[in-house]
Coordinates of C-alpha atoms and ligand atoms in Angstrom, one line a residue:
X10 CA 11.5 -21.5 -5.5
X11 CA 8.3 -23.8 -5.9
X12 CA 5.2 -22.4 -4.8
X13 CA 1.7 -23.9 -4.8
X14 CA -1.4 -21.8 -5.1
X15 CA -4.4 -24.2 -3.5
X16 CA -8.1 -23.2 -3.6
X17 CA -11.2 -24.7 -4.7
X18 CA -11.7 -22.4 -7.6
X19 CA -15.2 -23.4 -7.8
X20 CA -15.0 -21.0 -10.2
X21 CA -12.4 -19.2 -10.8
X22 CA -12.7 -16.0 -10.8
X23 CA -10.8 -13.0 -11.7
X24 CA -9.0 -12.4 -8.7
X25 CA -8.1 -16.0 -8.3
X26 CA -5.8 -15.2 -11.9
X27 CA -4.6 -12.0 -10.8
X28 CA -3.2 -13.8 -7.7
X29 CA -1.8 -16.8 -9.7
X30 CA -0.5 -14.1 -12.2
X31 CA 1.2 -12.1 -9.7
X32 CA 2.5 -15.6 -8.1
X33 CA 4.1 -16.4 -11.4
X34 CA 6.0 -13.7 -11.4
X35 CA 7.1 -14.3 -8.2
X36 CA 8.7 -17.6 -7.8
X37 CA 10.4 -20.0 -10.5
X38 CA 7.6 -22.2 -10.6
X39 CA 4.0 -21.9 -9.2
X40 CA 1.4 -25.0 -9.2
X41 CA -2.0 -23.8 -8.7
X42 CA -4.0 -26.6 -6.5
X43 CA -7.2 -27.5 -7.0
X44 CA -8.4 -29.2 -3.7
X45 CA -10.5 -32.0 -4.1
X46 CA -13.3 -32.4 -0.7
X47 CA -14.6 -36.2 -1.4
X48 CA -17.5 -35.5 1.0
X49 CA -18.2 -31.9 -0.8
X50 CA -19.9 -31.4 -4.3
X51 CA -18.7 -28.8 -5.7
X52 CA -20.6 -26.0 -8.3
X53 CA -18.2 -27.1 -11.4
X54 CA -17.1 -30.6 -11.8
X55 CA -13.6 -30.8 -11.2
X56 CA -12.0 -31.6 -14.6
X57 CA -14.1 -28.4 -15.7
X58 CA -12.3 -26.4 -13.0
X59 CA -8.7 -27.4 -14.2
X60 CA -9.9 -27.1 -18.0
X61 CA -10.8 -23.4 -16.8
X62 CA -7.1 -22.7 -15.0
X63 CA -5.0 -24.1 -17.5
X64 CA -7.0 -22.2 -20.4
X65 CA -7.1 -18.7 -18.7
X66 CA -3.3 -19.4 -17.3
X67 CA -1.9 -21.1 -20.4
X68 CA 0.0 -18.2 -21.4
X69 CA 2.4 -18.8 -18.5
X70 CA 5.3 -21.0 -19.1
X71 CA 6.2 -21.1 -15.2
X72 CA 2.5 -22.2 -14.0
X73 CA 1.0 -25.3 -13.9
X74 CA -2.4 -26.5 -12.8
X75 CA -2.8 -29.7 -10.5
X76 CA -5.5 -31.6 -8.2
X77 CA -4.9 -32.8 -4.5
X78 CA -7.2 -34.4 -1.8
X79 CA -6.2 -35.2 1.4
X80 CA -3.5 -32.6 3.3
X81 CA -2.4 -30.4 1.4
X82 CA 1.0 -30.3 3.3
X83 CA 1.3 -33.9 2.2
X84 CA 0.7 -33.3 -1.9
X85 CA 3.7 -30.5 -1.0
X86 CA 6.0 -33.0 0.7
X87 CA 5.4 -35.6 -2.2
X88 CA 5.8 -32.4 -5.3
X89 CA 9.3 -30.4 -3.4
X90 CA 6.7 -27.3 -2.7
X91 CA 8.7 -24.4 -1.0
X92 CA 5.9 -22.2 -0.2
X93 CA 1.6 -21.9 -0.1
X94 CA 0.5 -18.9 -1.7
X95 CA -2.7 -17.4 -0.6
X96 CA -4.5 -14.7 -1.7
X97 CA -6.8 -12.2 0.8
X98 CA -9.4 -9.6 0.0
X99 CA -10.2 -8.2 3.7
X100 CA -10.0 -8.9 7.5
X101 CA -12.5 -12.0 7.3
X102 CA -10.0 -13.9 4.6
X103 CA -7.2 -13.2 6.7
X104 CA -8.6 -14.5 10.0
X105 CA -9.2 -18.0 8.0
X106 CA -5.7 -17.8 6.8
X107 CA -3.9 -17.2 9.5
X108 CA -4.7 -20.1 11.3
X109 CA -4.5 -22.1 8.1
X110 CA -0.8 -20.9 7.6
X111 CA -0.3 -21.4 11.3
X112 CA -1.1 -25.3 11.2
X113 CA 0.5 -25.9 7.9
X114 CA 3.5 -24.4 8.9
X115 CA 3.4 -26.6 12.2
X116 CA 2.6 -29.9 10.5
X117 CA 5.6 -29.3 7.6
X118 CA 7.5 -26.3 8.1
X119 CA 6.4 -25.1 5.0
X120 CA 5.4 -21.1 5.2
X121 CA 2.5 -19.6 4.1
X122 CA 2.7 -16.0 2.2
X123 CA -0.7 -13.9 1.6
X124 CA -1.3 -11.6 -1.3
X125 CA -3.6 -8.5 -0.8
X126 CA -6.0 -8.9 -3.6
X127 CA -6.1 -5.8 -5.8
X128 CA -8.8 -2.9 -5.9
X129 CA -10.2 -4.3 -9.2
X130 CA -10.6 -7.9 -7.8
X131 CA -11.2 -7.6 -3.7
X132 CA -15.2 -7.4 -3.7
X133 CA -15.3 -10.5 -6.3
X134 CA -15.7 -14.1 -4.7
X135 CA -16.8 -17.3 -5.9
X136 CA -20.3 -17.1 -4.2
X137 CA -20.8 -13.4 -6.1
X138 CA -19.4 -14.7 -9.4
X139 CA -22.5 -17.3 -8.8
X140 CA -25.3 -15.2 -7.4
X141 CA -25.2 -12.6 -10.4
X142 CA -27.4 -14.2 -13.0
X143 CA -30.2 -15.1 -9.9
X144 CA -33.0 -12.9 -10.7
X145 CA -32.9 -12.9 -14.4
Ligands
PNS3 O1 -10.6 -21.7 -2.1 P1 -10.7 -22.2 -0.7 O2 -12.0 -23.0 -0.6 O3 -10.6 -21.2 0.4 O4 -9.5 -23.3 -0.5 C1 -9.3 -24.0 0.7 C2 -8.2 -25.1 0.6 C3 -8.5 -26.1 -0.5 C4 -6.9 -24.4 0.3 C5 -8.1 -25.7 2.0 O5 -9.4 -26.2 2.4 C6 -7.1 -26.9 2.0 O6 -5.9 -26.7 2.1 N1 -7.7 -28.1 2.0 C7 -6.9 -29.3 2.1 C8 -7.0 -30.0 3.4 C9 -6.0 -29.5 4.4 O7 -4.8 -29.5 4.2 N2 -6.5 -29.0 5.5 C10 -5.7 -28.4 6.6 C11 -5.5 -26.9 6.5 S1 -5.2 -26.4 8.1

């Protein structure tokens, strides 16, 4: 099976590895997304983002990293993508996902499975990641 793992990894963190790790391990191949918002900067330029996946995931033969804009149901249609993988840390991630997973699977039939993030990784996000070197 060929699963994609989308985000906007702006950055990466920890627990965004731990899921793709996890995902690896799961399915034949995984392609971790990054999705690309024309009308939205982002923190990190894009090219730094992949340069950041494919450096911290390079160790697995099974993952590749990748870019999409637009719907991400079509970049699966065009790339043979079985399944989204999504990770979730607490009640707030999964009321965003579910809905997600809901209209994704409407628009393609493609399903949506959720990870629970581990103990290590649930309290980290992107925006934390960012806010810890504010007052020094
Ligand atoms: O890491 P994020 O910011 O939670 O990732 C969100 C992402 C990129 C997975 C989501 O915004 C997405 O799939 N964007 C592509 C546009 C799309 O397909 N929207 C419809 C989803 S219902």
């Amino acid at each position: 099976m060929r699963a994609i793992y989308p985000g906007s990894f702006d950055p990466a963190t920890e627990g965004h590895l731990d899921v793709a790790r996890r995902g690896a391990g799961l399915f034949d191949e995984l392609v971790v997304a990054i999705g690309i918002n024309p009308s939205k900067t982002g923190r990190f330029p894009v090219i730094d983002r992949v340069r950041v996946l494919e450096s911290a995931l390079h160790d697995l033969f099974n993952v590749s990293v990748a870019t999409f804009s637009g719907l991400l149901v079509t970049y699966c249609r065009d790339n043979e993508i079985d399944l989204i993988l999504r990770g979730v840390r607490n009640k707030s991630d999964h009321r965003n996902e579910v809905p997600m997973a809901h209209m994704n699977r409407h628009l393609s039939g493609i399903d949506s499975l959720f990870l629970p993030a581990t103990a290590e990784t649930v309290f980290v996000s992107s925006t934390v990641v960012m806010s810890t070197g504010d007052d020094k």
